Tab-separated table of C-alpha atoms and ligand atoms in Angstrom:
chain	number	residue	atom	x	y	z
U	23	UNK	CA	47.047	38.803	-55.969
U	24	UNK	CA	48.628	35.541	-54.855
U	25	UNK	CA	47.657	36.355	-51.279
U	26	UNK	CA	44.146	37.246	-52.386
U	27	UNK	CA	43.878	33.871	-54.117
U	28	UNK	CA	44.808	31.899	-51.013
U	29	UNK	CA	42.605	33.993	-48.742
U	30	UNK	CA	39.559	33.774	-50.954
U	31	UNK	CA	39.956	30.054	-51.605
U	32	UNK	CA	40.449	29.225	-47.925
U	33	UNK	CA	37.502	31.485	-47.061
U	34	UNK	CA	35.273	29.666	-49.564
U	35	UNK	CA	36.145	26.330	-47.948
U	36	UNK	CA	35.608	27.724	-44.429
U	37	UNK	CA	32.202	29.182	-45.383
U	38	UNK	CA	31.155	25.999	-47.159
U	39	UNK	CA	32.106	23.809	-44.184
U	40	UNK	CA	30.158	26.079	-41.839
U	41	UNK	CA	27.097	25.847	-44.100
U	42	UNK	CA	27.507	22.067	-44.006
U	43	UNK	CA	27.224	22.251	-40.215
U	44	UNK	CA	30.874	21.899	-39.217
U	45	UNK	CA	32.496	23.808	-36.391
U	46	UNK	CA	35.206	25.838	-38.153
U	47	UNK	CA	38.251	27.662	-36.821
U	48	UNK	CA	39.499	29.826	-39.694
U	49	UNK	CA	43.015	31.104	-39.114
U	50	UNK	CA	45.410	33.323	-40.972
U	51	UNK	CA	48.212	35.633	-40.056
U	52	UNK	CA	51.458	37.315	-40.857
U	53	UNK	CA	55.045	36.068	-40.715
U	54	UNK	CA	56.828	39.063	-39.290
U	55	UNK	CA	60.349	37.806	-38.695
U	56	UNK	CA	63.281	36.992	-40.941
U	57	UNK	CA	66.033	38.699	-42.788
U	58	UNK	CA	63.848	39.991	-45.640
U	59	UNK	CA	61.798	42.067	-43.194
U	60	UNK	CA	64.834	43.339	-41.301
U	61	UNK	CA	66.429	44.452	-44.581
U	62	UNK	CA	63.289	46.111	-45.903
U	63	UNK	CA	62.790	48.019	-42.639
U	64	UNK	CA	66.417	49.195	-42.813
U	65	UNK	CA	65.959	50.292	-46.439
U	66	UNK	CA	62.841	52.246	-45.468
U	67	UNK	CA	64.689	53.759	-42.494
U	68	UNK	CA	62.079	52.442	-40.067
U	69	UNK	CA	62.241	50.762	-36.707
U	70	UNK	CA	61.543	47.083	-37.430
U	71	UNK	CA	58.559	46.790	-35.078
U	72	UNK	CA	57.007	49.948	-36.574
U	73	UNK	CA	57.638	48.554	-40.024
U	74	UNK	CA	55.785	45.294	-39.294
U	75	UNK	CA	52.964	47.177	-37.551
U	76	UNK	CA	52.448	49.327	-40.654
U	77	UNK	CA	52.652	46.287	-42.918
U	78	UNK	CA	50.120	44.477	-40.746
U	79	UNK	CA	47.649	47.362	-40.890
U	80	UNK	CA	47.951	47.588	-44.658
U	81	UNK	CA	47.529	43.840	-44.845
U	82	UNK	CA	44.326	43.983	-42.784
U	83	UNK	CA	42.850	46.685	-45.012
U	84	UNK	CA	43.620	44.539	-48.053
U	85	UNK	CA	42.133	41.428	-46.539
U	86	UNK	CA	38.894	43.309	-45.809
U	87	UNK	CA	38.554	43.996	-49.518
U	88	UNK	CA	38.600	40.213	-50.137
U	89	UNK	CA	35.320	39.739	-48.252
U	90	UNK	CA	36.777	37.331	-45.706
U	91	UNK	CA	34.492	35.890	-42.973
U	92	UNK	CA	34.175	38.155	-39.941
U	93	UNK	CA	35.147	35.382	-37.551
U	94	UNK	CA	38.605	34.852	-39.071
U	95	UNK	CA	41.418	34.589	-36.518
U	96	UNK	CA	44.621	36.489	-37.216
U	97	UNK	CA	47.870	35.577	-35.591
U	98	UNK	CA	50.962	37.742	-35.919
U	99	UNK	CA	54.261	36.024	-35.285
U	100	UNK	CA	55.256	39.008	-33.118
U	101	UNK	CA	52.277	38.278	-30.791
U	102	UNK	CA	53.186	37.256	-27.266
U	103	UNK	CA	51.011	34.135	-27.604
U	104	UNK	CA	52.900	33.055	-30.699
U	105	UNK	CA	56.348	33.840	-29.269
U	106	UNK	CA	55.699	31.762	-26.150
U	107	UNK	CA	54.311	28.905	-28.253
U	108	UNK	CA	57.305	28.927	-30.601
U	109	UNK	CA	59.715	28.864	-27.661
U	110	UNK	CA	57.845	25.995	-25.980
U	111	UNK	CA	57.918	24.134	-29.269
U	112	UNK	CA	61.685	24.631	-29.537
U	113	UNK	CA	62.147	23.321	-25.982
U	114	UNK	CA	60.043	20.251	-26.717
U	115	UNK	CA	62.015	19.423	-29.876
U	116	UNK	CA	65.280	20.076	-28.050
U	117	UNK	CA	64.273	17.893	-25.068
U	118	UNK	CA	63.426	15.128	-27.524
U	119	UNK	CA	67.002	15.305	-28.837
U	120	UNK	CA	66.425	16.782	-32.288
U	121	UNK	CA	68.369	20.046	-31.919
U	122	UNK	CA	72.178	20.401	-31.890
U	123	UNK	CA	74.734	23.152	-32.568
U	124	UNK	CA	77.410	23.250	-35.287
U	125	UNK	CA	79.566	25.470	-37.501
U	126	UNK	CA	78.618	25.641	-41.150
U	127	UNK	CA	78.637	27.697	-44.328
U	128	UNK	CA	75.709	28.082	-46.719
U	129	UNK	CA	74.187	30.171	-49.492
U	130	UNK	CA	70.939	31.782	-48.362
U	131	UNK	CA	68.088	33.301	-50.395
U	132	UNK	CA	66.359	36.044	-48.402
U	133	UNK	CA	63.429	35.878	-50.865
U	134	UNK	CA	62.690	32.280	-49.872
U	135	UNK	CA	64.212	32.666	-46.404
U	136	UNK	CA	65.923	29.350	-47.091
U	137	UNK	CA	69.390	27.870	-47.576
U	138	UNK	CA	70.059	26.699	-51.112
U	139	UNK	CA	72.173	23.747	-52.190
U	140	UNK	CA	74.239	24.055	-55.410
U	141	UNK	CA	71.886	21.633	-57.174
U	142	UNK	CA	68.910	23.904	-56.498
U	143	UNK	CA	70.514	26.963	-58.087
U	144	UNK	CA	70.093	27.968	-61.718
U	145	UNK	CA	73.073	29.924	-63.064
U	146	UNK	CA	74.121	30.431	-59.475
U	147	UNK	CA	70.780	32.085	-58.580
U	148	UNK	CA	67.590	31.071	-56.795
U	149	UNK	CA	65.164	30.066	-59.577
U	150	UNK	CA	62.243	31.725	-57.742
U	151	UNK	CA	64.197	34.957	-57.148
U	152	UNK	CA	66.491	35.491	-60.127
U	153	UNK	CA	68.655	38.588	-59.825
U	154	UNK	CA	68.618	38.500	-56.035
U	155	UNK	CA	72.075	38.155	-54.505
U	156	UNK	CA	72.508	35.036	-52.373
U	157	UNK	CA	73.919	35.678	-48.943
U	158	UNK	CA	76.853	33.626	-47.664
U	159	UNK	CA	76.231	32.609	-44.072
U	160	UNK	CA	79.186	31.302	-42.094
U	161	UNK	CA	78.506	30.888	-38.401
U	162	UNK	CA	77.742	28.535	-35.536
U	163	UNK	CA	73.991	27.884	-35.312
U	164	UNK	CA	71.479	25.404	-33.967
U	165	UNK	CA	70.424	22.632	-36.313
U	166	UNK	CA	67.227	20.615	-36.562
U	167	UNK	CA	67.711	16.874	-37.213
U	168	UNK	CA	65.499	16.973	-40.275
U	169	UNK	CA	67.328	13.913	-41.631
U	170	UNK	CA	65.829	11.749	-38.876
U	171	UNK	CA	62.329	12.062	-40.342
U	172	UNK	CA	62.661	10.955	-43.966
U	173	UNK	CA	61.141	7.531	-43.475
U	174	UNK	CA	58.366	8.781	-41.233
U	175	UNK	CA	57.438	11.440	-43.792
U	176	UNK	CA	57.384	8.922	-46.640
U	177	UNK	CA	55.195	6.606	-44.559
U	178	UNK	CA	52.848	9.537	-43.881
U	179	UNK	CA	52.591	10.321	-47.618
U	180	UNK	CA	51.988	6.628	-48.408
U	181	UNK	CA	49.287	6.198	-45.793
U	182	UNK	CA	47.364	9.344	-46.800
U	183	UNK	CA	47.140	9.655	-50.579
U	184	UNK	CA	45.324	13.005	-50.283
U	185	UNK	CA	47.597	14.444	-47.598
U	186	UNK	CA	48.808	16.962	-50.177
U	187	UNK	CA	46.337	18.201	-52.822
U	188	UNK	CA	46.797	18.005	-55.802
U	189	UNK	CA	48.463	14.631	-56.152
U	190	UNK	CA	51.238	16.057	-58.338
U	191	UNK	CA	52.433	18.124	-55.365
U	192	UNK	CA	52.356	15.048	-53.121
U	193	UNK	CA	54.534	13.243	-55.663
U	194	UNK	CA	56.880	16.214	-55.635
U	195	UNK	CA	57.181	15.835	-51.847
U	196	UNK	CA	57.754	12.095	-52.141
U	197	UNK	CA	60.677	12.605	-54.492
U	198	UNK	CA	62.045	15.535	-52.467
U	199	UNK	CA	62.106	13.433	-49.290
U	200	UNK	CA	63.331	10.293	-51.122
U	201	UNK	CA	66.444	12.163	-52.279
U	202	UNK	CA	67.410	12.396	-48.589
U	203	UNK	CA	66.879	15.233	-46.126
U	204	UNK	CA	69.728	17.336	-44.781
U	205	UNK	CA	69.607	18.765	-41.282
U	206	UNK	CA	68.824	22.477	-41.421
U	207	UNK	CA	70.020	25.472	-39.494
U	208	UNK	CA	67.188	26.826	-37.339
U	209	UNK	CA	68.838	29.863	-35.765
U	210	UNK	CA	70.970	32.902	-36.522
U	211	UNK	CA	73.532	34.728	-34.465
U	212	UNK	CA	71.764	37.707	-32.948
U	213	UNK	CA	74.635	40.057	-33.817
U	214	UNK	CA	74.331	39.060	-37.508
U	215	UNK	CA	70.544	38.913	-37.817
U	216	UNK	CA	68.802	40.119	-34.726
U	217	UNK	CA	65.159	40.222	-35.805
U	218	UNK	CA	63.588	37.019	-34.505
U	219	UNK	CA	62.305	35.116	-31.515
U	220	UNK	CA	65.043	34.494	-28.927
U	221	UNK	CA	66.223	30.898	-28.703
U	222	UNK	CA	65.282	29.558	-25.252
U	223	UNK	CA	68.358	29.398	-23.046
U	224	UNK	CA	70.718	31.171	-25.479
U	225	UNK	CA	70.592	34.949	-25.587
U	226	UNK	CA	73.050	35.131	-28.506
U	227	UNK	CA	70.769	33.362	-31.008
U	228	UNK	CA	67.352	33.991	-32.565
U	229	UNK	CA	65.139	31.424	-34.296
U	230	UNK	CA	65.074	30.821	-38.038
U	231	UNK	CA	61.916	32.454	-39.386
U	232	UNK	CA	60.253	29.279	-40.686
U	233	UNK	CA	60.922	27.335	-37.490
U	234	UNK	CA	58.987	29.988	-35.598
U	235	UNK	CA	56.337	30.869	-38.178
U	236	UNK	CA	55.079	27.337	-38.842
U	237	UNK	CA	54.185	26.856	-35.190
U	238	UNK	CA	51.454	29.525	-35.602
U	239	UNK	CA	49.058	26.782	-36.704
U	240	UNK	CA	48.962	25.284	-33.231
U	241	UNK	CA	49.773	28.416	-31.212
U	242	UNK	CA	46.628	30.039	-32.557
U	243	UNK	CA	44.712	27.134	-30.968
U	244	UNK	CA	46.280	27.731	-27.566
U	245	UNK	CA	49.074	25.121	-27.712
U	246	UNK	CA	51.035	24.144	-25.544
U	247	UNK	CA	47.793	23.791	-23.600
U	248	UNK	CA	46.639	20.408	-24.844
U	249	UNK	CA	42.963	21.028	-24.286
U	250	UNK	CA	40.175	23.253	-25.575
U	251	UNK	CA	40.622	24.527	-29.119
U	252	UNK	CA	43.901	22.703	-29.728
U	253	UNK	CA	42.227	19.451	-28.811
U	254	UNK	CA	39.000	20.184	-30.699
U	255	UNK	CA	40.481	21.476	-33.940
U	256	UNK	CA	43.995	20.010	-34.185
U	257	UNK	CA	43.894	16.654	-32.410
U	258	UNK	CA	40.272	15.707	-33.101
U	259	UNK	CA	39.648	17.949	-36.102
U	260	UNK	CA	40.892	18.031	-39.657
U	261	UNK	CA	43.480	20.845	-39.669
U	262	UNK	CA	43.832	21.898	-43.298
U	263	UNK	CA	46.464	24.343	-44.571
U	264	UNK	CA	46.305	26.405	-47.747
U	265	UNK	CA	49.530	27.565	-49.382
U	266	UNK	CA	51.198	28.600	-52.614
U	267	UNK	CA	53.351	26.077	-54.453
U	268	UNK	CA	56.600	27.733	-53.288
U	269	UNK	CA	55.593	26.840	-49.713
U	270	UNK	CA	54.841	23.160	-50.215
U	271	UNK	CA	58.112	21.902	-48.725
U	272	UNK	CA	57.729	24.013	-45.608
U	273	UNK	CA	54.129	23.009	-44.972
U	274	UNK	CA	54.114	19.408	-46.142
U	275	UNK	CA	57.621	18.299	-45.171
U	276	UNK	CA	59.452	20.577	-42.688
U	277	UNK	CA	56.410	21.371	-40.540
U	278	UNK	CA	55.351	17.715	-40.481
U	279	UNK	CA	58.873	16.673	-39.402
U	280	UNK	CA	58.758	19.358	-36.689
U	281	UNK	CA	55.430	17.958	-35.481
U	282	UNK	CA	56.908	14.449	-35.342
U	283	UNK	CA	59.856	15.851	-33.378
U	284	UNK	CA	57.562	17.538	-30.834
U	285	UNK	CA	55.151	14.570	-30.495
U	286	UNK	CA	52.260	16.618	-31.898
U	287	UNK	CA	49.850	15.003	-34.423
U	288	UNK	CA	50.377	15.850	-38.104
U	289	UNK	CA	48.226	18.211	-40.141
U	290	UNK	CA	45.261	16.641	-41.908
U	291	UNK	CA	45.748	18.104	-45.386
U	292	UNK	CA	47.827	20.644	-47.280
U	293	UNK	CA	46.197	22.309	-50.283
U	294	UNK	CA	48.611	23.856	-52.755
U	295	UNK	CA	47.683	26.658	-55.166
U	296	UNK	CA	49.534	27.577	-58.333
U	297	UNK	CA	50.866	31.068	-58.957
U	298	UNK	CA	48.971	34.004	-60.403
U	299	UNK	CA	50.963	35.304	-63.362
U	300	UNK	CA	50.776	38.047	-65.955
U	301	UNK	CA	49.752	37.346	-69.560
U	302	UNK	CA	51.592	34.404	-71.109
U	303	UNK	CA	52.667	32.994	-67.743
U	304	UNK	CA	55.148	35.803	-67.089
U	305	UNK	CA	55.793	36.520	-63.444
U	306	UNK	CA	54.095	39.670	-62.122
U	307	UNK	CA	56.706	42.261	-61.267
U	308	UNK	CA	56.949	45.981	-60.715
U	309	UNK	CA	59.577	46.344	-63.412
U	310	UNK	CA	57.315	44.709	-66.019
U	311	UNK	CA	54.391	46.884	-64.924
U	312	UNK	CA	51.999	43.926	-64.885
U	313	UNK	CA	51.284	43.900	-61.154
U	314	UNK	CA	47.584	44.158	-60.302
U	315	UNK	CA	46.471	45.226	-56.835
U	316	UNK	CA	43.483	43.127	-55.696
U	317	UNK	CA	42.277	45.986	-53.500
U	318	UNK	CA	41.982	48.241	-56.551
U	319	UNK	CA	40.113	45.563	-58.499
U	320	UNK	CA	37.712	45.045	-55.586
U	321	UNK	CA	37.288	48.828	-55.315
U	322	UNK	CA	36.319	49.210	-58.958
U	323	UNK	CA	34.339	46.029	-59.599
U	324	UNK	CA	33.297	44.919	-56.128
U	325	UNK	CA	34.551	42.306	-53.707
U	326	UNK	CA	32.371	39.560	-55.125
U	327	UNK	CA	33.653	40.185	-58.654
U	328	UNK	CA	37.216	39.700	-57.396
U	329	UNK	CA	36.220	36.578	-55.446
U	330	UNK	CA	34.410	35.119	-58.409
U	331	UNK	CA	37.348	35.556	-60.754
U	332	UNK	CA	39.697	33.884	-58.270
U	333	UNK	CA	37.251	31.008	-57.826
U	334	UNK	CA	36.107	30.525	-61.410
U	335	UNK	CA	38.804	31.672	-63.792
U	336	UNK	CA	41.934	30.713	-61.878
U	337	UNK	CA	42.875	27.049	-62.173
U	338	UNK	CA	42.382	25.148	-58.925
U	339	UNK	CA	45.996	24.010	-58.746
U	340	UNK	CA	48.022	25.243	-61.739
U	341	UNK	CA	49.475	28.658	-62.607
U	342	UNK	CA	46.940	31.067	-64.116
U	343	UNK	CA	47.178	34.510	-65.682
U	344	UNK	CA	45.389	37.539	-64.207
U	345	UNK	CA	45.085	40.513	-66.512
U	346	UNK	CA	42.639	43.399	-66.457
U	347	UNK	CA	41.350	42.379	-69.919
U	348	UNK	CA	40.625	38.837	-68.795
U	349	UNK	CA	39.032	40.118	-65.634
U	350	UNK	CA	36.784	42.558	-67.476
U	351	UNK	CA	35.710	39.947	-70.031
U	352	UNK	CA	34.852	37.491	-67.329
U	353	UNK	CA	33.039	40.169	-65.319
U	354	UNK	CA	30.910	41.282	-68.239
U	355	UNK	CA	30.022	37.812	-69.470
U	356	UNK	CA	29.694	36.013	-66.144
U	357	UNK	CA	28.231	38.705	-63.911
U	358	UNK	CA	26.820	41.688	-65.832
U	359	UNK	CA	25.329	39.739	-68.771
U	360	UNK	CA	25.196	36.430	-66.918
U	361	UNK	CA	24.038	36.193	-63.325
U	362	UNK	CA	23.030	39.872	-62.999
U	363	UNK	CA	20.937	39.904	-66.143
U	364	UNK	CA	19.314	36.552	-65.339
U	365	UNK	CA	18.301	37.794	-61.892
U	366	UNK	CA	16.784	40.974	-63.343
U	367	UNK	CA	14.820	39.084	-65.993
U	368	UNK	CA	13.377	36.517	-63.608
U	369	UNK	CA	12.584	38.975	-60.832
U	370	UNK	CA	10.963	41.396	-63.294
U	371	UNK	CA	8.594	38.617	-64.391
U	372	UNK	CA	8.053	37.703	-60.744
U	373	UNK	CA	7.210	41.241	-59.650
U	374	UNK	CA	4.869	41.791	-62.602
U	375	UNK	CA	3.001	38.502	-62.553
U	376	UNK	CA	3.136	37.007	-59.085
U	377	UNK	CA	1.409	38.372	-56.018
U	378	UNK	CA	3.229	36.688	-53.159
U	379	UNK	CA	6.916	35.818	-52.887
U	380	UNK	CA	7.815	32.267	-53.821
U	381	UNK	CA	9.013	30.372	-50.800
U	382	UNK	CA	12.474	28.848	-51.139
U	383	UNK	CA	13.011	26.017	-48.694
U	384	UNK	CA	14.904	22.765	-48.148
U	385	UNK	CA	17.950	23.983	-49.996
U	386	UNK	CA	21.102	21.891	-49.946
U	387	UNK	CA	24.277	21.584	-51.973
U	388	UNK	CA	24.140	19.395	-55.065
U	389	UNK	CA	26.368	16.292	-54.892
U	390	UNK	CA	28.359	17.312	-57.948
U	391	UNK	CA	29.130	20.661	-56.311
U	392	UNK	CA	29.980	18.987	-53.006
U	393	UNK	CA	32.319	16.456	-54.569
U	394	UNK	CA	34.209	19.196	-56.371
U	395	UNK	CA	34.546	21.481	-53.385
U	396	UNK	CA	35.397	18.634	-50.973
U	397	UNK	CA	38.322	17.903	-53.304
U	398	UNK	CA	39.236	21.638	-53.260
U	399	UNK	CA	38.333	21.903	-56.960
U	400	UNK	CA	36.838	25.333	-56.493
U	401	UNK	CA	37.056	26.167	-60.192
U	402	UNK	CA	34.994	23.081	-61.036
U	403	UNK	CA	32.445	23.770	-58.289
U	404	UNK	CA	31.985	27.366	-59.474
U	405	UNK	CA	31.649	26.372	-63.093
U	406	UNK	CA	28.997	23.853	-62.055
U	407	UNK	CA	26.922	26.846	-60.876
U	408	UNK	CA	27.566	28.750	-64.097
U	409	UNK	CA	26.313	25.749	-66.074
U	410	UNK	CA	23.083	26.002	-64.122
U	411	UNK	CA	22.961	29.715	-64.938
U	412	UNK	CA	23.268	29.147	-68.665
U	413	UNK	CA	20.731	26.312	-68.589
U	414	UNK	CA	18.277	28.621	-66.861
U	415	UNK	CA	18.961	31.334	-69.440
U	416	UNK	CA	18.290	28.824	-72.184
U	417	UNK	CA	15.089	27.667	-70.518
U	418	UNK	CA	13.750	31.245	-70.548
U	419	UNK	CA	14.623	31.633	-74.210
U	420	UNK	CA	12.948	28.361	-75.128
U	421	UNK	CA	9.828	28.596	-72.988
U	422	UNK	CA	9.236	32.362	-73.331
U	423	UNK	CA	7.319	32.750	-70.056
U	424	UNK	CA	6.712	36.486	-70.708
U	425	UNK	CA	4.585	35.441	-73.742
U	426	UNK	CA	3.066	32.381	-72.126
U	427	UNK	CA	1.750	34.396	-69.213
U	428	UNK	CA	-0.301	36.491	-71.659
U	429	UNK	CA	-1.818	33.542	-73.521
U	430	UNK	CA	-2.219	31.208	-70.534
U	431	UNK	CA	-1.907	33.060	-67.244
U	432	UNK	CA	-1.997	29.975	-64.997
U	433	UNK	CA	0.655	28.037	-66.911
U	434	UNK	CA	2.807	31.149	-67.286
U	435	UNK	CA	2.737	31.847	-63.557
U	436	UNK	CA	3.640	28.222	-62.781
U	437	UNK	CA	6.619	28.477	-65.116
U	438	UNK	CA	7.799	31.745	-63.561
U	439	UNK	CA	7.576	30.188	-60.084
U	440	UNK	CA	9.714	27.320	-61.319
U	441	UNK	CA	12.313	29.775	-62.642
U	442	UNK	CA	12.406	31.624	-59.316
U	443	UNK	CA	13.003	28.355	-57.467
U	444	UNK	CA	15.870	27.500	-59.786
U	445	UNK	CA	17.340	30.975	-59.250
U	446	UNK	CA	17.087	30.306	-55.512
U	447	UNK	CA	19.077	27.087	-55.909
U	448	UNK	CA	21.760	29.012	-57.802
U	449	UNK	CA	21.877	31.749	-55.151
U	450	UNK	CA	22.197	29.123	-52.408
U	451	UNK	CA	25.184	27.497	-54.118
U	452	UNK	CA	26.802	30.935	-54.444
U	453	UNK	CA	26.775	31.496	-50.678
U	454	UNK	CA	30.323	30.353	-49.908
U	455	UNK	CA	31.753	31.892	-53.091
U	456	UNK	CA	30.112	35.306	-53.464
U	457	UNK	CA	28.168	35.693	-50.216
U	458	UNK	CA	27.033	39.303	-50.695
U	459	UNK	CA	25.499	38.622	-54.098
U	460	UNK	CA	23.945	35.398	-52.913
U	461	UNK	CA	22.221	37.254	-50.099
U	462	UNK	CA	21.036	40.025	-52.428
U	463	UNK	CA	19.399	37.486	-54.744
U	464	UNK	CA	17.779	35.528	-51.909
U	465	UNK	CA	16.475	38.826	-50.466
U	466	UNK	CA	15.008	39.821	-53.851
U	467	UNK	CA	13.258	36.465	-54.060
U	468	UNK	CA	11.968	36.811	-50.498
U	469	UNK	CA	10.561	40.271	-51.256
U	470	UNK	CA	9.487	39.395	-54.821
U	471	UNK	CA	11.223	42.465	-56.209
U	472	UNK	CA	13.259	43.430	-59.259
U	473	UNK	CA	16.679	44.820	-58.322
U	474	UNK	CA	16.479	48.651	-58.279
U	475	UNK	CA	19.805	48.861	-60.088
U	476	UNK	CA	21.492	45.982	-61.929
U	477	UNK	CA	23.468	43.709	-59.579
U	478	UNK	CA	26.497	44.185	-61.837
U	479	UNK	CA	26.736	47.158	-64.193
U	480	UNK	CA	28.454	46.448	-67.496
U	481	UNK	CA	31.967	47.867	-67.772
U	482	UNK	CA	33.401	49.018	-71.078
H	16	LIG	ZN1	64.492	32.410	-53.452
């Protein structure tokens, strides 16, 4: 569900920007290296490449159920294009003098795919992955001179107050970097952990998963070729990354330091989501039985119902619970009794009383909606639309057009036309959020028809 949240949110922004006339390159992908994957493949008794192929196919089928734009680009970190890009990136950073080799010992969380310092541990365990045994790594590896970029990172955060959204996450990064950065290991001995991209010029070492995976953002745009899409979208565009809060450090600090080290411009913005939890803020886990599969939800209630919940009921930046009860309540009140019912009522009056379809033209996004969505406050933007829905409901109750049209045909028809136009405005604003439903409503208006079946059937 956490993946679904990030996909749907990023998709909403991509769709919105396209509707606003921007040229958008929407990218996602899969991190397929690292110790966690190697271990899981071993546990399942599968060849590692077969394991990631299967995982990728399952992933694609899930993503389809999220209603993601057809023109999304997917990059797998086992793709040739990505591997070559990651190796070129390594060479560039190495040539610039930011990679060296040394012996070291560390505690490593395979859940995070990250070394942990004693101060980060809680009762000797990773706080994000309690119960998972930390691995002791003791070997000679390549290191990235992360420590060389503390001041540059702080200057970046100072100069761009919305570099990380929300501000609380930017402040978190400021204090993380202010405490001082330690150089990090960016490779593993192949004989100890062989599943990764080979380090250029050293056949005994493979790259650390994050050092390879983060470069996908520019590899997908054809880097190291510094022209075409890389130039259009990275150098001259506003490259914006969406991530969960456990990834903030990688996206907003490590990746930015790597970009400095390779003389590549920084990202434009990093948007950080909270976690989806079970009831009462409890982590979703198989053992607690509170895991919900987004594909199943989309299968039962529809893709748009899933998208709407993730946009409207999940806090834009803080942790939020997802339970079937909450989902059903929100579905029934917001969609079945709300938008669906409103559409049926208005279009019934339209079909009965109006001869020709009402033309909907010159539609644009309201400033309040735009301001919210430009600040990635998707929850606020969606609730702005639902305010319009309840106001329109109220207007019908107060003006009773179905009665008016009997006592004063002309006035009644005028009122119904007004209601249809307002429904059109609502449907237009829904386009980036629930595109299928938006289209259905606009089509009903264009054909002046009542929906044959309710847009959203009530679920008990
Ligand atoms: Zn962890």
